[in-house]
Amino acid sequence: GAGVSQSPSNKVTEKGKDVELRCDPISGHTALYWYRQSLGQGLEFLIYFQGNSAPDKSGLPSDRFSAERTGGSVSTLTIQRTQQEDSAVYLCASSLARGGEKLFFGSGTQLSVL
Amino acid sequence: AQTVTQSQPEMSVQEAETVTLSCTYDTSESNYYLFWYKQPPSGQMILVIRQEAYKQQNATENRFSVNFQKAAKSFSLKISDSQLGDTAMYFCAFMRESGNTPLVFGKGTRLSVIA
């Protein structure tokens, strides 16, 4: 596709349920990033992929959060046993595998945990 | 660890005027990249401007320019001839030179352009 695609755009779930958020990066971009943005706040780094491997998982807030990437393309961020504090916009970005390359962002998934 | 500080949570400017958004950062590295991203109310993050730390010349993109002071670790964004469409959150961001590493963002400055 022409840009980074994220789905769903909105997700409402009940506390304790698991959710999966999907990111489809720009074709040919080997680097993929997940960020979280709480209401009115900056972007909190979660995890970064280079190809299918994740050299930096330092931002994952707890073991309820996990992510995978298959075929060097689509990535899925999974949140287990969701809590109300997980409510946020989850942004995905991709870039070419060169230092300093700009990131292209998706429109995000608005997650609301009731 | 690198940190990025934006000391102005909110700013406003009259249409057609000039405004400067501040950003400072902390790093021990000598080569790195700095960015300004814009997030309008629609939510889509868009790159505004990019600066390579080893370049002394300040980056410019049409009405947007930066004042990069490497010794002071300062990277301010100047918007000239402000337009209503410039209303957005502006985030300053830092990236290390070595490989693909995450962008580290500041908390953002909410800019309102007033007609």
PDB file of N, CA and C in Angstrom, chain A residues 14-111:
ATOM      1  N   GLU A  14     -13.560  -4.799  26.930  1.00  0.00           N
ATOM      2  CA  GLU A  14     -13.803  -4.852  28.365  1.00  0.00           C
ATOM      3  C   GLU A  14     -12.520  -5.216  29.095  1.00  0.00           C
ATOM      4  N   LYS A  15     -12.389  -4.690  30.261  1.00  0.00           N
ATOM      5  CA  LYS A  15     -11.235  -5.001  31.112  1.00  0.00           C
ATOM      6  C   LYS A  15     -11.095  -6.517  31.240  1.00  0.00           C
ATOM      7  N   GLY A  16      -9.853  -6.983  31.074  1.00  0.00           N
ATOM      8  CA  GLY A  16      -9.580  -8.405  31.200  1.00  0.00           C
ATOM      9  C   GLY A  16      -9.544  -9.166  29.893  1.00  0.00           C
ATOM     10  N   LYS A  17     -10.073  -8.566  28.826  1.00  0.00           N
ATOM     11  CA  LYS A  17     -10.052  -9.213  27.516  1.00  0.00           C
ATOM     12  C   LYS A  17      -8.697  -9.005  26.848  1.00  0.00           C
ATOM     13  N   ASP A  18      -8.393  -9.876  25.891  1.00  0.00           N
ATOM     14  CA  ASP A  18      -7.184  -9.718  25.082  1.00  0.00           C
ATOM     15  C   ASP A  18      -7.530  -8.964  23.800  1.00  0.00           C
ATOM     16  N   VAL A  19      -6.568  -8.169  23.298  1.00  0.00           N
ATOM     17  CA  VAL A  19      -6.769  -7.470  22.029  1.00  0.00           C
ATOM     18  C   VAL A  19      -5.537  -7.646  21.149  1.00  0.00           C
ATOM     19  N   GLU A  20      -5.784  -7.609  19.850  1.00  0.00           N
ATOM     20  CA  GLU A  20      -4.703  -7.658  18.861  1.00  0.00           C
ATOM     21  C   GLU A  20      -4.803  -6.443  17.962  1.00  0.00           C
ATOM     22  N   LEU A  21      -3.702  -5.755  17.811  1.00  0.00           N
ATOM     23  CA  LEU A  21      -3.636  -4.590  16.941  1.00  0.00           C
ATOM     24  C   LEU A  21      -2.678  -4.929  15.801  1.00  0.00           C
ATOM     25  N   ARG A  22      -3.081  -4.513  14.596  1.00  0.00           N
ATOM     26  CA  ARG A  22      -2.316  -4.909  13.421  1.00  0.00           C
ATOM     27  C   ARG A  22      -1.683  -3.710  12.733  1.00  0.00           C
ATOM     28  N   CYS A  23      -0.484  -3.926  12.219  1.00  0.00           N
ATOM     29  CA  CYS A  23       0.213  -2.881  11.468  1.00  0.00           C
ATOM     30  C   CYS A  23       0.760  -3.465  10.179  1.00  0.00           C
ATOM     31  N   ASP A  24       0.450  -2.819   9.082  1.00  0.00           N
ATOM     32  CA  ASP A  24       0.947  -3.221   7.763  1.00  0.00           C
ATOM     33  C   ASP A  24       1.872  -2.102   7.275  1.00  0.00           C
ATOM     34  N   PRO A  25       3.182  -2.307   7.300  1.00  0.00           N
ATOM     35  CA  PRO A  25       4.097  -1.206   6.964  1.00  0.00           C
ATOM     36  C   PRO A  25       4.177  -0.962   5.461  1.00  0.00           C
ATOM     37  N   ILE A  26       4.894   0.081   5.108  1.00  0.00           N
ATOM     38  CA  ILE A  26       5.145   0.363   3.696  1.00  0.00           C
ATOM     39  C   ILE A  26       6.028  -0.749   3.129  1.00  0.00           C
ATOM     40  N   SER A  27       5.680  -1.189   1.943  1.00  0.00           N
ATOM     41  CA  SER A  27       6.432  -2.266   1.299  1.00  0.00           C
ATOM     42  C   SER A  27       7.906  -1.889   1.166  1.00  0.00           C
ATOM     43  N   GLY A  28       8.777  -2.801   1.603  1.00  0.00           N
ATOM     44  CA  GLY A  28      10.215  -2.563   1.511  1.00  0.00           C
ATOM     45  C   GLY A  28      10.828  -1.954   2.757  1.00  0.00           C
ATOM     46  N   HIS A  29       9.988  -1.508   3.676  1.00  0.00           N
ATOM     47  CA  HIS A  29      10.511  -0.962   4.932  1.00  0.00           C
ATOM     48  C   HIS A  29      10.802  -2.111   5.887  1.00  0.00           C
ATOM     49  N   THR A  30      12.073  -2.238   6.278  1.00  0.00           N
ATOM     50  CA  THR A  30      12.431  -3.353   7.145  1.00  0.00           C
ATOM     51  C   THR A  30      12.341  -2.997   8.624  1.00  0.00           C
ATOM     52  N   ALA A  31      12.347  -1.725   8.937  1.00  0.00           N
ATOM     53  CA  ALA A  31      12.246  -1.301  10.337  1.00  0.00           C
ATOM     54  C   ALA A  31      10.795  -0.962  10.666  1.00  0.00           C
ATOM     55  N   LEU A  32      10.337  -1.430  11.816  1.00  0.00           N
ATOM     56  CA  LEU A  32       8.946  -1.189  12.229  1.00  0.00           C
ATOM     57  C   LEU A  32       8.932  -0.875  13.716  1.00  0.00           C
ATOM     58  N   TYR A  33       8.152   0.117  14.085  1.00  0.00           N
ATOM     59  CA  TYR A  33       8.121   0.615  15.455  1.00  0.00           C
ATOM     60  C   TYR A  33       6.684   0.660  15.959  1.00  0.00           C
ATOM     61  N   TRP A  34       6.528   0.393  17.240  1.00  0.00           N
ATOM     62  CA  TRP A  34       5.253   0.602  17.924  1.00  0.00           C
ATOM     63  C   TRP A  34       5.457   1.655  19.009  1.00  0.00           C
ATOM     64  N   TYR A  35       4.536   2.618  19.028  1.00  0.00           N
ATOM     65  CA  TYR A  35       4.520   3.646  20.065  1.00  0.00           C
ATOM     66  C   TYR A  35       3.118   3.689  20.674  1.00  0.00           C
ATOM     67  N   ARG A  36       3.055   4.223  21.885  1.00  0.00           N
ATOM     68  CA  ARG A  36       1.767   4.424  22.557  1.00  0.00           C
ATOM     69  C   ARG A  36       1.658   5.908  22.905  1.00  0.00           C
ATOM     70  N   GLN A  37       0.476   6.467  22.682  1.00  0.00           N
ATOM     71  CA  GLN A  37       0.229   7.873  22.977  1.00  0.00           C
ATOM     72  C   GLN A  37      -1.022   7.970  23.821  1.00  0.00           C
ATOM     73  N   SER A  38      -0.827   8.310  25.080  1.00  0.00           N
ATOM     74  CA  SER A  38      -1.973   8.534  25.953  1.00  0.00           C
ATOM     75  C   SER A  38      -2.504   9.938  25.717  1.00  0.00           C
ATOM     76  N   LEU A  39      -3.737  10.167  26.140  1.00  0.00           N
ATOM     77  CA  LEU A  39      -4.434  11.412  25.828  1.00  0.00           C
ATOM     78  C   LEU A  39      -3.592  12.625  26.206  1.00  0.00           C
ATOM     79  N   GLY A  40      -3.308  13.456  25.200  1.00  0.00           N
ATOM     80  CA  GLY A  40      -2.582  14.695  25.430  1.00  0.00           C
ATOM     81  C   GLY A  40      -1.120  14.532  25.779  1.00  0.00           C
ATOM     82  N   GLN A  41      -0.608  13.320  25.623  1.00  0.00           N
ATOM     83  CA  GLN A  41       0.784  13.059  26.002  1.00  0.00           C
ATOM     84  C   GLN A  41       1.661  12.835  24.778  1.00  0.00           C
ATOM     85  N   GLY A  42       2.942  12.723  25.027  1.00  0.00           N
ATOM     86  CA  GLY A  42       3.891  12.417  23.965  1.00  0.00           C
ATOM     87  C   GLY A  42       3.837  10.953  23.588  1.00  0.00           C
ATOM     88  N   LEU A  43       4.790  10.553  22.773  1.00  0.00           N
ATOM     89  CA  LEU A  43       4.827   9.186  22.287  1.00  0.00           C
ATOM     90  C   LEU A  43       5.773   8.350  23.132  1.00  0.00           C
ATOM     91  N   GLU A  44       5.237   7.245  23.621  1.00  0.00           N
ATOM     92  CA  GLU A  44       6.004   6.324  24.447  1.00  0.00           C
ATOM     93  C   GLU A  44       6.423   5.136  23.593  1.00  0.00           C
ATOM     94  N   PHE A  45       7.731   4.915  23.474  1.00  0.00           N
ATOM     95  CA  PHE A  45       8.236   3.815  22.669  1.00  0.00           C
ATOM     96  C   PHE A  45       7.893   2.472  23.310  1.00  0.00           C
ATOM     97  N   LEU A  46       7.440   1.531  22.507  1.00  0.00           N
ATOM     98  CA  LEU A  46       7.112   0.204  23.008  1.00  0.00           C
ATOM     99  C   LEU A  46       8.124  -0.838  22.532  1.00  0.00           C
ATOM    100  N   ILE A  47       8.248  -0.977  21.203  1.00  0.00           N
ATOM    101  CA  ILE A  47       9.096  -2.031  20.658  1.00  0.00           C
ATOM    102  C   ILE A  47       9.475  -1.682  19.227  1.00  0.00           C
ATOM    103  N   TYR A  48      10.602  -2.221  18.796  1.00  0.00           N
ATOM    104  CA  TYR A  48      11.105  -1.949  17.460  1.00  0.00           C
ATOM    105  C   TYR A  48      11.544  -3.269  16.826  1.00  0.00           C
ATOM    106  N   PHE A  49      11.222  -3.438  15.546  1.00  0.00           N
ATOM    107  CA  PHE A  49      11.612  -4.611  14.778  1.00  0.00           C
ATOM    108  C   PHE A  49      12.572  -4.209  13.671  1.00  0.00           C
ATOM    109  N   GLN A  50      13.565  -5.049  13.479  1.00  0.00           N
ATOM    110  CA  GLN A  50      14.417  -4.969  12.298  1.00  0.00           C
ATOM    111  C   GLN A  50      14.208  -6.299  11.576  1.00  0.00           C
ATOM    112  N   GLY A  51      13.515  -6.285  10.455  1.00  0.00           N
ATOM    113  CA  GLY A  51      13.070  -7.547   9.865  1.00  0.00           C
ATOM    114  C   GLY A  51      12.078  -8.188  10.817  1.00  0.00           C
ATOM    115  N   ASN A  52      12.292  -9.467  11.097  1.00  0.00           N
ATOM    116  CA  ASN A  52      11.399 -10.179  12.008  1.00  0.00           C
ATOM    117  C   ASN A  52      11.894 -10.210  13.449  1.00  0.00           C
ATOM    118  N   SER A  53      13.062  -9.683  13.683  1.00  0.00           N
ATOM    119  CA  SER A  53      13.602  -9.735  15.038  1.00  0.00           C
ATOM    120  C   SER A  53      13.397  -8.402  15.742  1.00  0.00           C
ATOM    121  N   ALA A  54      13.314  -8.475  17.051  1.00  0.00           N
ATOM    122  CA  ALA A  54      13.046  -7.288  17.864  1.00  0.00           C
ATOM    123  C   ALA A  54      14.250  -7.003  18.750  1.00  0.00           C
ATOM    124  N   PRO A  55      15.219  -6.220  18.252  1.00  0.00           N
ATOM    125  CA  PRO A  55      16.411  -5.934  19.057  1.00  0.00           C
ATOM    126  C   PRO A  55      16.139  -5.061  20.273  1.00  0.00           C
ATOM    127  N   ASP A  56      15.009  -4.381  20.283  1.00  0.00           N
ATOM    128  CA  ASP A  56      14.727  -3.481  21.394  1.00  0.00           C
ATOM    129  C   ASP A  56      13.277  -3.643  21.823  1.00  0.00           C
ATOM    130  N   LYS A  57      13.091  -4.333  22.963  1.00  0.00           N
ATOM    131  CA  LYS A  57      11.752  -4.504  23.529  1.00  0.00           C
ATOM    132  C   LYS A  57      11.634  -3.728  24.824  1.00  0.00           C
ATOM    133  N   SER A  58      12.559  -2.811  25.027  1.00  0.00           N
ATOM    134  CA  SER A  58      12.692  -2.174  26.337  1.00  0.00           C
ATOM    135  C   SER A  58      11.467  -1.367  26.749  1.00  0.00           C
ATOM    136  N   GLY A  59      10.662  -0.971  25.777  1.00  0.00           N
ATOM    137  CA  GLY A  59       9.538  -0.110  26.111  1.00  0.00           C
ATOM    138  C   GLY A  59       8.260  -0.831  26.493  1.00  0.00           C
ATOM    139  N   LEU A  60       8.217  -2.137  26.310  1.00  0.00           N
ATOM    140  CA  LEU A  60       6.982  -2.854  26.649  1.00  0.00           C
ATOM    141  C   LEU A  60       6.708  -2.696  28.142  1.00  0.00           C
ATOM    142  N   PRO A  61       5.512  -2.188  28.492  1.00  0.00           N
ATOM    143  CA  PRO A  61       5.262  -1.817  29.892  1.00  0.00           C
ATOM    144  C   PRO A  61       5.109  -3.001  30.845  1.00  0.00           C
ATOM    145  N   SER A  62       4.715  -4.137  30.347  1.00  0.00           N
ATOM    146  CA  SER A  62       4.549  -5.299  31.225  1.00  0.00           C
ATOM    147  C   SER A  62       4.541  -6.557  30.370  1.00  0.00           C
ATOM    148  N   ASP A  63       4.533  -7.717  31.042  1.00  0.00           N
ATOM    149  CA  ASP A  63       4.528  -8.973  30.294  1.00  0.00           C
ATOM    150  C   ASP A  63       3.163  -9.256  29.672  1.00  0.00           C
ATOM    151  N   ARG A  64       2.204  -8.383  29.886  1.00  0.00           N
ATOM    152  CA  ARG A  64       0.922  -8.536  29.191  1.00  0.00           C
ATOM    153  C   ARG A  64       1.018  -8.091  27.735  1.00  0.00           C
ATOM    154  N   PHE A  65       2.073  -7.354  27.438  1.00  0.00           N
ATOM    155  CA  PHE A  65       2.278  -6.827  26.092  1.00  0.00           C
ATOM    156  C   PHE A  65       3.274  -7.702  25.334  1.00  0.00           C
ATOM    157  N   SER A  66       2.933  -8.037  24.106  1.00  0.00           N
ATOM    158  CA  SER A  66       3.862  -8.773  23.253  1.00  0.00           C
ATOM    159  C   SER A  66       3.620  -8.341  21.814  1.00  0.00           C
ATOM    160  N   ALA A  67       4.613  -8.578  20.981  1.00  0.00           N
ATOM    161  CA  ALA A  67       4.472  -8.232  19.570  1.00  0.00           C
ATOM    162  C   ALA A  67       5.258  -9.210  18.740  1.00  0.00           C
ATOM    163  N   GLU A  68       4.794  -9.404  17.546  1.00  0.00           N
ATOM    164  CA  GLU A  68       5.530 -10.236  16.608  1.00  0.00           C
ATOM    165  C   GLU A  68       5.421  -9.636  15.215  1.00  0.00           C
ATOM    166  N   ARG A  69       6.358 -10.061  14.403  1.00  0.00           N
ATOM    167  CA  ARG A  69       6.357  -9.624  13.007  1.00  0.00           C
ATOM    168  C   ARG A  69       6.737 -10.837  12.161  1.00  0.00           C
ATOM    169  N   THR A  70       5.965 -11.064  11.135  1.00  0.00           N
ATOM    170  CA  THR A  70       6.201 -12.228  10.298  1.00  0.00           C
ATOM    171  C   THR A  70       6.461 -11.812   8.858  1.00  0.00           C
ATOM    172  N   GLY A  71       7.365 -12.539   8.206  1.00  0.00           N
ATOM    173  CA  GLY A  71       7.666 -12.268   6.807  1.00  0.00           C
ATOM    174  C   GLY A  71       8.250 -10.894   6.572  1.00  0.00           C
ATOM    175  N   GLY A  72       8.792 -10.311   7.626  1.00  0.00           N
ATOM    176  CA  GLY A  72       9.369  -8.981   7.484  1.00  0.00           C
ATOM    177  C   GLY A  72       8.361  -7.925   7.103  1.00  0.00           C
ATOM    178  N   SER A  73       7.068  -8.238   7.346  1.00  0.00           N
ATOM    179  CA  SER A  73       6.044  -7.288   6.930  1.00  0.00           C
ATOM    180  C   SER A  73       5.095  -6.973   8.077  1.00  0.00           C
ATOM    181  N   VAL A  74       3.950  -7.612   8.075  1.00  0.00           N
ATOM    182  CA  VAL A  74       2.892  -7.287   9.036  1.00  0.00           C
ATOM    183  C   VAL A  74       3.339  -7.571  10.466  1.00  0.00           C
ATOM    184  N   SER A  75       2.938  -6.672  11.362  1.00  0.00           N
ATOM    185  CA  SER A  75       3.227  -6.850  12.786  1.00  0.00           C
ATOM    186  C   SER A  75       1.923  -6.824  13.569  1.00  0.00           C
ATOM    187  N   THR A  76       1.905  -7.605  14.642  1.00  0.00           N
ATOM    188  CA  THR A  76       0.757  -7.638  15.535  1.00  0.00           C
ATOM    189  C   THR A  76       1.216  -7.333  16.948  1.00  0.00           C
ATOM    190  N   LEU A  77       0.537  -6.378  17.567  1.00  0.00           N
ATOM    191  CA  LEU A  77       0.771  -6.060  18.982  1.00  0.00           C
ATOM    192  C   LEU A  77      -0.384  -6.652  19.768  1.00  0.00           C
ATOM    193  N   THR A  78      -0.066  -7.496  20.732  1.00  0.00           N
ATOM    194  CA  THR A  78      -1.091  -8.162  21.535  1.00  0.00           C
ATOM    195  C   THR A  78      -1.016  -7.678  22.969  1.00  0.00           C
ATOM    196  N   ILE A  79      -2.171  -7.321  23.491  1.00  0.00           N
ATOM    197  CA  ILE A  79      -2.268  -6.942  24.904  1.00  0.00           C
ATOM    198  C   ILE A  79      -3.190  -7.942  25.568  1.00  0.00           C
ATOM    199  N   GLN A  80      -2.679  -8.657  26.546  1.00  0.00           N
ATOM    200  CA  GLN A  80      -3.488  -9.656  27.259  1.00  0.00           C
ATOM    201  C   GLN A  80      -4.072  -9.035  28.521  1.00  0.00           C
ATOM    202  N   ARG A  81      -5.234  -9.524  28.885  1.00  0.00           N
ATOM    203  CA  ARG A  81      -5.875  -9.111  30.146  1.00  0.00           C
ATOM    204  C   ARG A  81      -5.835  -7.578  30.267  1.00  0.00           C
ATOM    205  N   THR A  82      -6.438  -6.920  29.308  1.00  0.00           N
ATOM    206  CA  THR A  82      -6.354  -5.457  29.241  1.00  0.00           C
ATOM    207  C   THR A  82      -6.821  -4.796  30.534  1.00  0.00           C
ATOM    208  N   GLN A  83      -6.178  -3.675  30.824  1.00  0.00           N
ATOM    209  CA  GLN A  83      -6.506  -2.842  31.969  1.00  0.00           C
ATOM    210  C   GLN A  83      -6.925  -1.467  31.465  1.00  0.00           C
ATOM    211  N   GLN A  84      -7.600  -0.709  32.314  1.00  0.00           N
ATOM    212  CA  GLN A  84      -8.060   0.616  31.895  1.00  0.00           C
ATOM    213  C   GLN A  84      -6.888   1.526  31.537  1.00  0.00           C
ATOM    214  N   GLU A  85      -5.763   1.348  32.213  1.00  0.00           N
ATOM    215  CA  GLU A  85      -4.604   2.201  31.910  1.00  0.00           C
ATOM    216  C   GLU A  85      -3.976   1.893  30.557  1.00  0.00           C
ATOM    217  N   ASP A  86      -4.435   0.820  29.905  1.00  0.00           N
ATOM    218  CA  ASP A  86      -3.945   0.515  28.555  1.00  0.00           C
ATOM    219  C   ASP A  86      -4.639   1.383  27.499  1.00  0.00           C
ATOM    220  N   SER A  87      -5.687   2.074  27.896  1.00  0.00           N
ATOM    221  CA  SER A  87      -6.401   2.934  26.948  1.00  0.00           C
ATOM    222  C   SER A  87      -5.466   4.004  26.415  1.00  0.00           C
ATOM    223  N   ALA A  88      -5.352   4.072  25.103  1.00  0.00           N
ATOM    224  CA  ALA A  88      -4.421   5.000  24.460  1.00  0.00           C
ATOM    225  C   ALA A  88      -4.564   4.829  22.952  1.00  0.00           C
ATOM    226  N   VAL A  89      -3.843   5.668  22.225  1.00  0.00           N
ATOM    227  CA  VAL A  89      -3.693   5.454  20.788  1.00  0.00           C
ATOM    228  C   VAL A  89      -2.379   4.719  20.571  1.00  0.00           C
ATOM    229  N   TYR A  90      -2.446   3.634  19.827  1.00  0.00           N
ATOM    230  CA  TYR A  90      -1.248   2.840  19.533  1.00  0.00           C
ATOM    231  C   TYR A  90      -0.850   3.146  18.094  1.00  0.00           C
ATOM    232  N   LEU A  91       0.339   3.705  17.961  1.00  0.00           N
ATOM    233  CA  LEU A  91       0.836   4.121  16.655  1.00  0.00           C
ATOM    234  C   LEU A  91       1.920   3.181  16.167  1.00  0.00           C
ATOM    235  N   CYS A  92       1.864   2.883  14.897  1.00  0.00           N
ATOM    236  CA  CYS A  92       2.882   2.070  14.246  1.00  0.00           C
ATOM    237  C   CYS A  92       3.595   2.949  13.222  1.00  0.00           C
ATOM    238  N   ALA A  93       4.885   2.721  13.052  1.00  0.00           N
ATOM    239  CA  ALA A  93       5.654   3.466  12.060  1.00  0.00           C
ATOM    240  C   ALA A  93       6.642   2.524  11.388  1.00  0.00           C
ATOM    241  N   SER A  94       7.016   2.844  10.171  1.00  0.00           N
ATOM    242  CA  SER A  94       8.021   2.039   9.484  1.00  0.00           C
ATOM    243  C   SER A  94       9.028   2.952   8.799  1.00  0.00           C
ATOM    244  N   SER A  95      10.186   2.385   8.508  1.00  0.00           N
ATOM    245  CA  SER A  95      11.211   3.156   7.798  1.00  0.00           C
ATOM    246  C   SER A  95      12.146   2.197   7.073  1.00  0.00           C
ATOM    247  N   LEU A  96      12.944   2.781   6.172  1.00  0.00           N
ATOM    248  CA  LEU A  96      13.986   2.012   5.524  1.00  0.00           C
ATOM    249  C   LEU A  96      15.061   1.689   6.552  1.00  0.00           C
ATOM    250  N   ALA A  97      15.821   0.665   6.294  1.00  0.00           N
ATOM    251  CA  ALA A  97      16.803   0.191   7.275  1.00  0.00           C
ATOM    252  C   ALA A  97      18.102   0.962   7.174  1.00  0.00           C
ATOM    253  N   ARG A  98      18.001   2.276   7.281  1.00  0.00           N
ATOM    254  CA  ARG A  98      19.211   3.090   7.316  1.00  0.00           C
ATOM    255  C   ARG A  98      19.089   4.075   8.451  1.00  0.00           C
ATOM    256  N   GLY A  99      20.195   4.333   9.111  1.00  0.00           N
ATOM    257  CA  GLY A  99      20.153   5.253  10.230  1.00  0.00           C
ATOM    258  C   GLY A  99      19.675   6.629   9.828  1.00  0.00           C
ATOM    259  N   GLY A 100      18.834   7.192  10.644  1.00  0.00           N
ATOM    260  CA  GLY A 100      18.389   8.554  10.419  1.00  0.00           C
ATOM    261  C   GLY A 100      17.271   8.703   9.418  1.00  0.00           C
ATOM    262  N   GLU A 101      16.791   7.587   8.907  1.00  0.00           N
ATOM    263  CA  GLU A 101      15.683   7.683   7.951  1.00  0.00           C
ATOM    264  C   GLU A 101      14.406   8.109   8.653  1.00  0.00           C
ATOM    265  N   LYS A 102      13.594   8.859   7.956  1.00  0.00           N
ATOM    266  CA  LYS A 102      12.372   9.328   8.581  1.00  0.00           C
ATOM    267  C   LYS A 102      11.395   8.178   8.760  1.00  0.00           C
ATOM    268  N   LEU A 103      10.591   8.296   9.783  1.00  0.00           N
ATOM    269  CA  LEU A 103       9.557   7.323  10.057  1.00  0.00           C
ATOM    270  C   LEU A 103       8.257   7.762   9.407  1.00  0.00           C
ATOM    271  N   PHE A 104       7.568   6.793   8.830  1.00  0.00           N
ATOM    272  CA  PHE A 104       6.242   7.017   8.281  1.00  0.00           C
ATOM    273  C   PHE A 104       5.255   6.382   9.259  1.00  0.00           C
ATOM    274  N   PHE A 105       4.303   7.179   9.716  1.00  0.00           N
ATOM    275  CA  PHE A 105       3.373   6.713  10.735  1.00  0.00           C
ATOM    276  C   PHE A 105       2.033   6.311  10.135  1.00  0.00           C
ATOM    277  N   GLY A 106       1.413   5.331  10.770  1.00  0.00           N
ATOM    278  CA  GLY A 106       0.029   5.020  10.478  1.00  0.00           C
ATOM    279  C   GLY A 106      -0.886   5.975  11.232  1.00  0.00           C
ATOM    280  N   SER A 107      -2.179   5.804  11.030  1.00  0.00           N
ATOM    281  CA  SER A 107      -3.152   6.685  11.678  1.00  0.00           C
ATOM    282  C   SER A 107      -3.488   6.252  13.091  1.00  0.00           C
ATOM    283  N   GLY A 108      -2.990   5.079  13.487  1.00  0.00           N
ATOM    284  CA  GLY A 108      -3.155   4.646  14.862  1.00  0.00           C
ATOM    285  C   GLY A 108      -4.407   3.837  15.115  1.00  0.00           C
ATOM    286  N   THR A 109      -4.380   3.119  16.228  1.00  0.00           N
ATOM    287  CA  THR A 109      -5.554   2.420  16.750  1.00  0.00           C
ATOM    288  C   THR A 109      -5.900   3.033  18.088  1.00  0.00           C
ATOM    289  N   GLN A 110      -7.113   3.558  18.177  1.00  0.00           N
ATOM    290  CA  GLN A 110      -7.604   4.107  19.447  1.00  0.00           C
ATOM    291  C   GLN A 110      -8.173   2.955  20.257  1.00  0.00           C
ATOM    292  N   LEU A 111      -7.512   2.613  21.353  1.00  0.00           N
ATOM    293  CA  LEU A 111      -7.971   1.525  22.216  1.00  0.00           C
ATOM    294  C   LEU A 111      -8.632   2.106  23.463  1.00  0.00           C
TER     295      LEU A 111
END
